[in-house]
Structures are given as structure tokens and as C-alpha cells.
Amino acid sequence: MQKSFTDQMGRELTINFPPKRIISVVPSQTELLFDLGLDNEVIGLTKFCIHPIEKFAERTKVGGTKKLNIDLIKDLKPDLIIGNKEENTQSDIEEIAAYFPVWMSDIFTLDDAMKTIGQIGALVDREPEASYLNHLISAGFNDLKTLALQHQIDKKVAYLIWRNPYMTAGKNTFINDILFINGMTNVIKQDRYPSVTLAELKTLNCELILLSSEPYPFGEKHIKEIQAAIPNAKIMLVDGEMFSWYGSRLVKAVQYFFEFQKELY
């Protein structure tokens, strides 16, 4: 059966429904597909789609999120490819869209993420499973908002994602929304992912600096380096997947943030 859908960039696509040969080129959305119960259907993924690891090992790798192996994707003959505007390269997506149906997400907030889960559930014929995941995510993050208010968490924060140069998560990012839900105000006012020097960061008077585990793997030695430059801020290593993966990982993120908030009381 043929069925038409509109993706989050306003593009209409028609697929064989339900799709039986799916390639996902975004790690968090790949994990979502497996958690929705799609096992045999997912035939290809990127080298960064590492969860769940046993599924990753069994699937064909079609390159990285920013550089897809177009020829290999053509060889796999998918009936659906699922990507994301920010994660994937426009030229790659345009090229594969000339051959296969491509559904793209465009996510800035937790609400956007839940909308995406629901839409992907409909796209792959797993609406009840997607609704259940969204129920868990909604309930969990509502509780997190309540706890942040009860404990009067109100921290001025910077979230670093890269080093040399230092880069931060700014406004209009999913990370920014997750910070806000957990009682933190982003001191970075620019959009997206601006670079910043430690001297500039010091002038912003942030109380908390979070060092993400991805895409740059910050470690203990970086805490010392940044602490020396900004002695008045609390500096913490955090799990970048919990702050930036917007699929079913959000269910696991609820417990992570319950524990994270305790560090801020």
C-alpha cells in the first residue's frame, strides 16, 4: 500500500506502507526505531548509531551523519530513509532524495522531540508504541520541572560541546530547552553553537559550566584547565546523550536528570 506523509521541513513523500527496508542516518532516531520494535526493518545506519550496540554490530554502516556513502545506500535499496536537518548534510540528503523517500525531522525543543516520536511512529506503523514512549517522557519531564521549582534551582549555565575552539550550545537548540526544563538559564545568547573564549566566558558570570561527553570527549583534565581560568564557577562533566538525544533516550534521561538535579540543590 502507498501512503503519503509530510516531514518537518514541509516536504511530502510517498512510501510503501508499512516500510520494510529503513535506513536511519541519525543516532537518536535509530535508537527510537529499535525501541519501537523495528528490528528486521532497519537495514542501514551510520557509524555513530551505537545504541543498542548489538543492533549496531549487525547492521550495514552507511557512513557518518555528515558524510553518507551514497553508493552503498543505493545498493541497499531502502523504501524509507529517516534523517534530521541539523545532523545531516543538505547536499547528501538532496542526492539520496532523488532516488528514495526521505523523511526529515527539525527539532529545537522537548515538545518538538515528542512530536517527532509520534510522527515517526505513524510513519513506520508503530503509533501505540510511540504514544507510550511519549507518555513516559511527558510524565517524567513534567516531574523534573516541578522538582526544579520546588528546590529553587536557578543556575546561570554554559554548556560546552567542543574545544579548540571552545564551542557552546546557544539559543534555539534542543540542549537549551533541556537546560531550561531543569532549572538552568543559558548565559549564551547567540543562536545555535557559537564559539567562545574562556576569557569571554568568565565575563558572563556563569555559576555552572557543563562539559559534554560528545561530540568532544571532555574529561577531568579539562575541568582543571577551565577551573583555573574561571575559578568561581562549578564545573561538571555530563552525559551528552542525555542532553542532546531526542528519541527514546529521553525515557532514560528522566532518571539521569533526577540525579543531576540533586547535584544542584
Coordinates of C-alpha atoms in Angstrom, one line a residue:
M1 CA 0.0 0.0 0.0
Q2 CA 1.2 3.5 -0.8
K3 CA 0.8 6.2 1.8
S4 CA 1.8 9.9 1.8
F5 CA 3.4 11.8 4.7
T6 CA 4.7 15.3 5.2
D7 CA 8.0 15.7 7.1
Q8 CA 9.1 18.5 9.4
M9 CA 10.6 20.5 6.6
G10 CA 7.2 20.6 4.8
R11 CA 8.3 18.0 2.2
E12 CA 5.7 15.5 1.1
L13 CA 6.8 11.9 0.4
T14 CA 5.0 8.7 -0.6
I15 CA 6.2 5.4 0.8
N16 CA 5.4 1.7 0.6
F17 CA 3.5 1.3 3.9
P18 CA 4.4 0.0 6.3
P19 CA 8.1 0.4 5.2
K20 CA 10.2 -2.8 5.3
R21 CA 13.7 -1.5 4.4
I22 CA 14.6 1.5 6.5
I23 CA 17.9 3.4 6.7
S24 CA 18.3 5.8 9.6
V25 CA 21.1 8.4 9.5
V26 CA 20.6 10.0 12.9
P27 CA 21.7 8.1 16.1
S28 CA 18.9 9.1 18.4
Q29 CA 16.3 8.3 15.8
T30 CA 17.9 5.0 15.0
E31 CA 17.6 4.0 18.7
L32 CA 14.0 5.1 18.6
L33 CA 13.2 2.8 15.7
F34 CA 14.6 -0.2 17.6
D35 CA 12.7 0.8 20.7
L36 CA 9.6 1.0 18.6
G37 CA 10.1 -2.7 17.9
L38 CA 11.6 -2.4 14.4
D39 CA 14.3 -5.0 14.1
N40 CA 14.4 -6.6 10.7
E41 CA 13.1 -3.4 9.1
V42 CA 16.2 -1.3 9.9
I43 CA 18.8 -2.4 7.3
G44 CA 21.3 0.5 7.5
L45 CA 22.6 3.2 9.9
T46 CA 25.6 5.4 10.5
K47 CA 28.8 4.6 12.3
F48 CA 27.5 6.8 15.2
C49 CA 24.3 4.9 15.7
I50 CA 25.8 2.9 18.5
H51 CA 22.6 2.2 20.6
P52 CA 21.7 -0.6 21.1
I53 CA 25.2 -1.9 20.5
E54 CA 24.1 -5.4 19.5
K55 CA 21.9 -3.9 16.7
F56 CA 24.6 -1.6 15.6
A57 CA 27.0 -4.5 15.1
E58 CA 24.5 -6.4 12.9
R59 CA 23.6 -3.6 10.5
T60 CA 25.3 -2.1 7.4
K61 CA 27.0 1.2 8.1
V62 CA 26.3 3.8 5.5
G63 CA 29.0 6.4 6.6
G64 CA 28.7 9.2 9.1
T65 CA 25.9 11.6 9.7
K66 CA 27.8 14.4 7.9
K67 CA 29.2 12.2 5.1
L68 CA 27.0 9.4 3.8
N69 CA 28.0 6.7 1.5
I70 CA 25.6 7.4 -1.3
D71 CA 26.5 4.4 -3.5
L72 CA 26.1 2.0 -0.6
I73 CA 22.7 3.5 0.2
K74 CA 21.7 3.0 -3.4
D75 CA 22.8 -0.7 -3.2
L76 CA 20.6 -1.3 -0.1
K77 CA 17.5 -0.1 -2.0
P78 CA 15.7 1.3 1.1
D79 CA 12.0 2.2 0.9
L80 CA 12.5 4.9 3.6
I81 CA 15.4 7.0 4.9
I82 CA 15.0 9.0 8.1
G83 CA 17.2 12.0 8.7
N84 CA 17.5 15.3 10.5
K85 CA 18.1 18.8 9.2
E86 CA 20.8 19.7 11.7
E87 CA 22.6 16.3 11.9
N88 CA 22.8 15.6 8.1
T89 CA 24.4 17.4 5.2
Q90 CA 21.9 19.1 2.9
S91 CA 23.7 18.0 -0.3
D92 CA 23.7 14.3 0.8
I93 CA 20.0 14.5 1.7
E94 CA 19.1 16.1 -1.6
E95 CA 21.1 13.5 -3.6
I96 CA 19.5 10.5 -1.9
A97 CA 16.0 12.1 -2.0
A98 CA 16.3 12.0 -5.8
Y99 CA 16.2 8.1 -5.5
F100 CA 14.4 7.2 -2.3
P101 CA 11.7 8.7 0.1
V102 CA 13.5 10.7 2.8
W103 CA 11.7 11.9 5.9
M104 CA 13.4 14.7 7.8
S105 CA 13.0 16.0 11.4
D106 CA 13.8 19.5 12.6
I107 CA 14.0 19.7 16.4
F108 CA 14.6 22.6 18.8
T109 CA 12.5 21.7 21.9
L110 CA 11.3 18.7 24.0
D111 CA 7.8 19.3 22.5
D112 CA 9.4 19.0 19.0
A113 CA 11.1 15.8 20.1
M114 CA 7.8 14.3 21.3
K115 CA 6.1 15.4 18.1
T116 CA 8.8 13.6 16.1
I117 CA 8.4 10.4 18.1
G118 CA 4.7 10.5 17.3
Q119 CA 5.2 11.2 13.6
I120 CA 7.9 8.6 13.2
G121 CA 5.6 6.1 15.0
A122 CA 2.9 6.9 12.4
L123 CA 5.4 6.7 9.6
V124 CA 6.6 3.2 10.5
D125 CA 3.2 1.8 11.7
R126 CA 4.1 1.9 15.4
E127 CA 1.7 4.5 16.8
P128 CA 0.7 2.8 20.0
E129 CA 4.4 2.2 20.9
A130 CA 5.2 5.8 20.1
S131 CA 2.3 7.1 22.2
Y132 CA 3.5 5.0 25.2
L133 CA 7.0 6.4 24.9
N134 CA 5.6 10.0 24.8
H135 CA 3.5 9.3 27.9
L136 CA 6.6 8.2 29.8
I137 CA 8.6 11.2 28.6
S138 CA 5.9 13.8 29.2
A139 CA 5.2 12.5 32.8
G140 CA 8.9 12.3 33.6
F141 CA 9.9 15.8 32.4
N142 CA 6.8 17.4 34.0
D143 CA 8.0 15.9 37.3
L144 CA 11.5 17.3 36.6
K145 CA 10.1 20.8 36.0
T146 CA 8.2 20.5 39.3
L147 CA 11.3 19.4 41.2
A148 CA 13.4 22.2 39.8
L149 CA 10.8 24.7 41.0
Q150 CA 10.4 23.1 44.4
H151 CA 14.2 23.1 45.0
Q152 CA 14.5 26.6 43.6
I153 CA 17.2 25.5 41.1
D154 CA 18.0 28.7 39.2
K155 CA 21.5 28.4 37.8
K156 CA 23.2 30.5 35.1
V157 CA 24.9 27.9 32.9
A158 CA 27.2 27.4 29.9
Y159 CA 27.2 24.1 28.1
L160 CA 30.4 23.3 26.2
I161 CA 30.4 20.9 23.3
W162 CA 33.8 21.5 21.7
R163 CA 37.4 22.5 22.5
N164 CA 39.9 24.4 20.3
P165 CA 37.9 26.5 19.8
Y166 CA 35.5 26.2 22.7
M167 CA 32.0 26.0 21.4
T168 CA 28.8 26.2 23.3
A169 CA 25.1 25.3 22.9
G170 CA 23.3 28.6 22.4
K171 CA 19.6 29.6 22.0
N172 CA 17.4 27.7 19.6
T173 CA 18.9 24.3 20.4
F174 CA 17.4 21.2 21.9
I175 CA 20.1 21.4 24.6
N176 CA 19.0 24.9 25.6
D177 CA 15.4 23.7 26.2
I178 CA 16.6 20.7 28.3
L179 CA 18.7 23.1 30.4
F180 CA 15.7 25.4 31.0
I181 CA 13.4 22.5 32.0
N182 CA 15.9 21.5 34.6
G183 CA 16.1 25.0 36.2
M184 CA 19.1 26.4 34.3
T185 CA 19.4 29.6 32.3
N186 CA 21.8 29.6 29.4
V187 CA 24.2 32.6 29.6
I188 CA 24.9 32.2 25.8
K189 CA 22.5 34.5 24.0
Q190 CA 23.6 33.7 20.4
D191 CA 21.7 31.2 18.3
R192 CA 22.9 27.6 17.7
Y193 CA 26.6 26.8 18.5
P194 CA 28.8 29.9 18.8
S195 CA 32.5 29.7 19.8
V196 CA 33.7 31.5 22.9
T197 CA 37.0 32.0 24.7
L198 CA 37.4 31.3 28.4
A199 CA 38.0 35.0 29.0
E200 CA 34.7 35.8 27.4
L201 CA 33.0 33.0 29.3
K202 CA 34.4 34.5 32.6
T203 CA 32.7 37.8 31.9
L204 CA 29.3 36.1 31.6
N205 CA 29.4 35.2 35.4
C206 CA 28.0 31.7 34.9
E207 CA 27.6 29.7 38.1
L208 CA 27.8 26.4 36.3
I209 CA 29.8 25.1 33.3
L210 CA 28.8 21.8 31.9
L211 CA 31.3 19.8 29.8
S212 CA 29.6 17.4 27.4
S213 CA 30.9 13.9 26.6
E214 CA 30.0 14.5 23.0
P215 CA 30.8 15.5 20.3
Y216 CA 34.1 16.5 22.1
P217 CA 35.0 14.0 24.8
F218 CA 35.7 16.3 27.7
G219 CA 37.5 14.7 30.7
E220 CA 38.8 15.5 34.2
K221 CA 41.9 17.3 32.8
H222 CA 39.6 19.8 31.1
I223 CA 37.9 20.6 34.4
K224 CA 41.2 21.7 35.8
E225 CA 42.0 23.8 32.7
I226 CA 38.7 25.7 32.8
Q227 CA 38.6 26.0 36.6
A228 CA 41.9 27.8 36.5
A229 CA 40.5 30.4 34.1
I230 CA 37.1 30.6 35.7
P231 CA 37.6 29.8 39.4
N232 CA 34.2 30.9 40.7
A233 CA 32.1 28.5 38.5
K234 CA 31.2 25.0 39.4
I235 CA 32.3 22.7 36.5
M236 CA 30.8 19.3 35.8
L237 CA 31.2 16.5 33.3
V238 CA 27.8 15.5 31.8
D239 CA 26.5 12.8 29.5
G240 CA 25.9 14.5 26.2
E241 CA 23.5 11.8 25.1
M242 CA 21.1 12.8 27.9
F243 CA 21.1 16.4 26.9
S244 CA 21.1 16.1 23.1
W245 CA 19.5 12.8 22.0
Y246 CA 15.8 13.5 21.2
G247 CA 14.4 10.0 20.7
S248 CA 13.5 7.2 23.1
R249 CA 16.8 8.0 25.0
L250 CA 14.6 10.7 26.7
V251 CA 13.0 7.9 28.8
K252 CA 16.4 7.1 30.3
A253 CA 17.2 10.8 30.5
V254 CA 14.4 11.3 33.1
Q255 CA 16.2 9.3 35.8
Y256 CA 19.6 10.9 34.8
F257 CA 18.2 14.4 35.4
F258 CA 16.6 13.4 38.7
E259 CA 20.1 12.5 39.9
F260 CA 21.6 15.5 38.1
Q261 CA 19.3 17.9 39.9
K262 CA 20.4 16.6 43.3
E263 CA 23.9 17.9 42.5
L264 CA 22.4 21.4 42.1
Y265 CA 20.2 21.6 45.3

